[in-house]
Short mmCIF file of C-alpha atoms in Angstrom, two decimals:
data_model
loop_
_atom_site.label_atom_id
_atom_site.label_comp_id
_atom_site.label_asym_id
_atom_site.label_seq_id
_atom_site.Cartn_x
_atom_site.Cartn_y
_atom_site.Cartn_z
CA UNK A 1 -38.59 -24.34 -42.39
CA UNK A 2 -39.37 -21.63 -39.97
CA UNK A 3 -39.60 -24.53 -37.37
CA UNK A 4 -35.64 -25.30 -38.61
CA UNK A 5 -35.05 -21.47 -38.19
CA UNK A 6 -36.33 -20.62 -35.11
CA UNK A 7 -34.32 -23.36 -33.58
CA UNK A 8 -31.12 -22.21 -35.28
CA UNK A 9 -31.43 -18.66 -33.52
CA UNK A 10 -32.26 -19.99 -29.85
CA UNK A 11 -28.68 -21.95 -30.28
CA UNK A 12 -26.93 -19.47 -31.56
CA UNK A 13 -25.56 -17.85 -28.24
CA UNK A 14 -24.89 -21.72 -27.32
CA UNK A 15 -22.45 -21.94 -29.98
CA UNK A 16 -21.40 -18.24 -29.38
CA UNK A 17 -20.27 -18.65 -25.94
CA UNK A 18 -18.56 -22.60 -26.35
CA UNK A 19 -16.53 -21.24 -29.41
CA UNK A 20 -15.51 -18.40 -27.96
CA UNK A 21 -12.06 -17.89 -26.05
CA UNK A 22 -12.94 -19.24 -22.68
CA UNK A 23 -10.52 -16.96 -20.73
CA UNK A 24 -12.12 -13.85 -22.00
CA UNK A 25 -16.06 -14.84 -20.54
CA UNK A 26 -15.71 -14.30 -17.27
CA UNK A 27 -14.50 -10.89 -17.38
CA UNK A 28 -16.83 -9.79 -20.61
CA UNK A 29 -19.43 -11.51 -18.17
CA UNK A 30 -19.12 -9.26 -15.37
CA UNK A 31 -18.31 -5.64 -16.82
CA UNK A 32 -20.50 -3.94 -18.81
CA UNK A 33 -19.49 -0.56 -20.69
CA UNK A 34 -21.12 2.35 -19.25
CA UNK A 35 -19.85 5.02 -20.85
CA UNK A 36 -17.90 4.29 -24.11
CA UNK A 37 -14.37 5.88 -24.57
CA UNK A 38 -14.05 9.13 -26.13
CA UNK A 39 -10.07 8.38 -26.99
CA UNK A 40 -9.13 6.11 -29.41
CA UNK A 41 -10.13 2.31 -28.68
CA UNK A 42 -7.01 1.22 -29.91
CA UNK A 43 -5.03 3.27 -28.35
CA UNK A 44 -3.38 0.41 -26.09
CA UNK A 45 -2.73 -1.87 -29.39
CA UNK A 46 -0.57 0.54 -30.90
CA UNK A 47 3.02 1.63 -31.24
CA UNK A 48 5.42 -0.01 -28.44
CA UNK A 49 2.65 -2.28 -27.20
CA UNK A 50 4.81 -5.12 -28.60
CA UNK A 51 8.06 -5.28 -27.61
CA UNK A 52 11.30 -6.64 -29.24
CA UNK A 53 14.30 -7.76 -27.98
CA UNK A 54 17.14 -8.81 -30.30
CA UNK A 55 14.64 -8.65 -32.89
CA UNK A 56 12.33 -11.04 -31.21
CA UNK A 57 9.04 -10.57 -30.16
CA UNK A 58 8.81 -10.66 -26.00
CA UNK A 59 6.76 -9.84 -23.40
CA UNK A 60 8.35 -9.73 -19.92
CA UNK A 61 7.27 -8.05 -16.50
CA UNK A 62 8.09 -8.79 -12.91
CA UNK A 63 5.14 -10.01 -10.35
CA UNK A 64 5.91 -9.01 -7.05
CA UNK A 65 4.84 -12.28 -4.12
CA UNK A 66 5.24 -10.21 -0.88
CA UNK A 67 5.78 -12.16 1.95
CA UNK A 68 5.83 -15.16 -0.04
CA UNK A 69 9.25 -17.67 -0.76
CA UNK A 70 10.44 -18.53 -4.27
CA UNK A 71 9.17 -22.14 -3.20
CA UNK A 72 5.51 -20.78 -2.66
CA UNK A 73 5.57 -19.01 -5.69
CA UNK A 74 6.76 -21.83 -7.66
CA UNK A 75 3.96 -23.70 -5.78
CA UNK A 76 1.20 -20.96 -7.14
CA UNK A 77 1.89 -20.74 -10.94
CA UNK A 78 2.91 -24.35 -10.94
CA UNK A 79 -0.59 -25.32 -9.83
CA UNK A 80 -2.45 -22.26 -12.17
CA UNK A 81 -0.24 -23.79 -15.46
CA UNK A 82 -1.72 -26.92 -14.85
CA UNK A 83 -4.98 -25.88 -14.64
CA UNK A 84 -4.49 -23.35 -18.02
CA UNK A 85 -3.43 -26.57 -19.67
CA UNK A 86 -6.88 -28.53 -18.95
CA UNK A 87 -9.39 -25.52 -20.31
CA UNK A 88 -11.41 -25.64 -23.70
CA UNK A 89 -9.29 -23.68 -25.65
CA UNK A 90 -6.18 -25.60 -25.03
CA UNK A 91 -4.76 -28.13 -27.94
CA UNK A 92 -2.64 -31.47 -28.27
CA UNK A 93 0.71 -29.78 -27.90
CA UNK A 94 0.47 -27.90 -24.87
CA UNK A 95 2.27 -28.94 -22.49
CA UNK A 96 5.37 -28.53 -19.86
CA UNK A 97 8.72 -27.92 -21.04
CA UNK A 98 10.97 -27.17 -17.67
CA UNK A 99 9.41 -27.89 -14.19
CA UNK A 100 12.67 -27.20 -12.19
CA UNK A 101 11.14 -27.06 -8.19
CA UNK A 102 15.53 -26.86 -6.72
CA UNK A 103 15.78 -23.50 -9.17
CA UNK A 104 11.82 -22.16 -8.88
CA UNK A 105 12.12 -22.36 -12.80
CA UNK A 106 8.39 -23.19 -14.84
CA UNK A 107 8.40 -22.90 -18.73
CA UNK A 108 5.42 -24.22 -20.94
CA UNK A 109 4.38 -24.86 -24.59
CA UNK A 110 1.12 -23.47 -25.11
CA UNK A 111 -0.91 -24.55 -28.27
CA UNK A 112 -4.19 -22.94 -27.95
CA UNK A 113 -7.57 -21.54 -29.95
CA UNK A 114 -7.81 -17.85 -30.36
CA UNK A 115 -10.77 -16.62 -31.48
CA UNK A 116 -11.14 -13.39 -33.38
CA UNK A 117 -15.13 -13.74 -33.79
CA UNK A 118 -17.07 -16.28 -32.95
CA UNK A 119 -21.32 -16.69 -33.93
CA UNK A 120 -24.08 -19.07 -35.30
CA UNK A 121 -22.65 -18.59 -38.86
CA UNK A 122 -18.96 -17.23 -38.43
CA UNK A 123 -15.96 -18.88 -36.63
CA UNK A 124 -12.61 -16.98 -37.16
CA UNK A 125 -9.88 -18.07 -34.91
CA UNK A 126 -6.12 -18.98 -35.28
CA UNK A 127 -3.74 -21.70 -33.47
CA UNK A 128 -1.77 -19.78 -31.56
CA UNK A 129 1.36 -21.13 -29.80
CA UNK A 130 3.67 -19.86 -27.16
CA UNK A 131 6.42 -20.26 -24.61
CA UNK A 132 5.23 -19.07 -21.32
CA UNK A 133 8.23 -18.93 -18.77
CA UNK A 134 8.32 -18.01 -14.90
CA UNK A 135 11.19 -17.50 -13.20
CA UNK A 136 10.36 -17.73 -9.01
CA UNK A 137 12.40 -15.67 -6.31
CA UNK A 138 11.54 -14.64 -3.15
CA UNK A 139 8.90 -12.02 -2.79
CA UNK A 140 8.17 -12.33 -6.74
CA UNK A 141 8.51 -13.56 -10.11
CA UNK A 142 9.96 -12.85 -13.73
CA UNK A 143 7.09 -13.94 -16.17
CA UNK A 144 7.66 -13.77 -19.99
CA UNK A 145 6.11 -15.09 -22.89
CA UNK A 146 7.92 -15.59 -26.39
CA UNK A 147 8.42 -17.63 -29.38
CA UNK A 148 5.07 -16.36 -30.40
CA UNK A 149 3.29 -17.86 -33.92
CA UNK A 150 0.29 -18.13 -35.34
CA UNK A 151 -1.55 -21.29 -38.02
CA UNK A 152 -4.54 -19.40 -39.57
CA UNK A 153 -7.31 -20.77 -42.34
CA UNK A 154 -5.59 -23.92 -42.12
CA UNK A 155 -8.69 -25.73 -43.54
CA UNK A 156 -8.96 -23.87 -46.39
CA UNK A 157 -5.52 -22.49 -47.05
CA UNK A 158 -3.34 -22.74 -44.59
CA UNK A 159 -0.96 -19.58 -43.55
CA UNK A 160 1.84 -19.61 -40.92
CA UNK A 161 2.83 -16.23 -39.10
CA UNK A 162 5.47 -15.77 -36.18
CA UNK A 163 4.89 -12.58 -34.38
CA UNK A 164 7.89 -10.99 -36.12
CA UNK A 165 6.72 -10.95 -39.12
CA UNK A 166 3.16 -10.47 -38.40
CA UNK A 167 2.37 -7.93 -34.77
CA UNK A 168 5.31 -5.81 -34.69
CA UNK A 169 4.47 -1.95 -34.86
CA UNK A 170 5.53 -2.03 -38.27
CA UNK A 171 3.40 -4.79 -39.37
CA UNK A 172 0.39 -4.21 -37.64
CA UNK A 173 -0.20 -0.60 -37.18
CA UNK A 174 -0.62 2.09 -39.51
CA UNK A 175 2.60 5.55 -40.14
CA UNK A 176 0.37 7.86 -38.01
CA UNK A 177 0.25 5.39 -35.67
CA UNK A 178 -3.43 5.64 -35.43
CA UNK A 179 -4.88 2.06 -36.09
CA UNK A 180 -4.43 -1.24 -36.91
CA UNK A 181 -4.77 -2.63 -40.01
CA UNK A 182 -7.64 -5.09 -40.62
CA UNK A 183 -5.34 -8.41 -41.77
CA UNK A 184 -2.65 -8.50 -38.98
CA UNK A 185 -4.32 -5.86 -36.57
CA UNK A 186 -6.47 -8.41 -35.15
CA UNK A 187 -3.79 -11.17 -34.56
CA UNK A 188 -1.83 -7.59 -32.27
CA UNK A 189 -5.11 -6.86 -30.81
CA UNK A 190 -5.71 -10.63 -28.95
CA UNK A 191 -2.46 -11.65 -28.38
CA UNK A 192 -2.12 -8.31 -26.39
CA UNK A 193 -5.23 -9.10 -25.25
CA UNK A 194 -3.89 -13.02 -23.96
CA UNK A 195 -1.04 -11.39 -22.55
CA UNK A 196 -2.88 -8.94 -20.21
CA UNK A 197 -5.02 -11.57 -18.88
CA UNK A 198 -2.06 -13.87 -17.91
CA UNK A 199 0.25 -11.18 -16.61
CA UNK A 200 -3.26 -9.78 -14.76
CA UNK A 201 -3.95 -13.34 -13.09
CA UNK A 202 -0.56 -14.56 -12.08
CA UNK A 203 -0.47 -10.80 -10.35
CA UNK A 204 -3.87 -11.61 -8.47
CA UNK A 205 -2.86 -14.63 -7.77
CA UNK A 206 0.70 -14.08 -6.45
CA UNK A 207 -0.85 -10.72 -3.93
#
């Protein structure tokens, strides 16, 4: 038994790392907190940190390319899309919806794991699916991403969210607009989270 036990706990930051969401390792890998934040750790999660338009949830910003033509850009997020669709964390229904090279117009299905904790014992995560859309110009590019929803628990008992009924400031975060709260919170807090790391990369890559 302790045999069985100490083998359990050598593995368990095996497991850790392969369940956990791929796109978040390299940067957790590299920064370490040195000083921990005196304001409020949510304070980027709450009110207006999800956007609605028309009553649907959408996240939208504009990448500038410079120097670069709407053909190059194209080229760029064309080839990074592919490669999102090939990692770990991606799932049977991912996949391209519009590859229009004459207009400079990419939009993808994404189907994907999204893990809210991940150890030895625990493995919380939801599908999570979204439309990821770039629109290429010259010297730049519209990215959005929409039609956000969620399948949670679905071997036990299964629960479907869309992020209107589920992230918006009134569903996820408390009147004094202080924190999140715990059901819905954490489904805001990583899909803010995805959302930063694609709008960060396609801007790093696109420089």
């Amino acid at each position: 038994m302790r045999k069985f036990i100490l083998s359990l706990l050598a593995l368990a930051p095996m497991v850790m790392y392969a369940q956990d969401n791929t796109w978040e390792r390299p940067e957790e890998e590299q920064q370490e907190e040195v000083v921990k934040q005196k304001e409020n750790p949510n304070a980027k999660y709450l009110r207006g940190a999800v956007p609605e338009v028309d009553g649907k949830v959408v996240f939208s910003t504009h990448i500038a390319a410079p120097g670069k033509t709407a053909a190059q850009v194209y080229d760029i997020l064309h080839t990074y899309m592919q490669k999102m669709m090939k990692e770990k964390n991606q799932l049977e229904n991912t996949r391209f919806i519009e590859e229009d090279a004459q207009k400079h117009v990419l939009t993808a299905s994404f189907e994907e794991w999204l893990v809210f904790k991940a150890s030895a014992i625990v493995l919380d995560r939801t599908r999570f699916y979204y439309a990821l859309k770039a629109e290429c110009k010259d010297g730049g590019a519209d990215v959005s991403i929409s039609h956000i929803r969620y399948l949670y628990e679905e071997e036990r008992n299964p629960e479907r969210y869309t992020a209107e009924d589920w992230i918006t400031d009134k569903e996820a975060v408390n009147k004094k607009n202080t924190k999140l709260y715990p059901g819905s919170g954490k489904f805001r807090r990583k899909t803010i989270d995805r959302k930063d790391f694609l709008f960060n990369k396609f801007e790093s890559l696109l420089k």
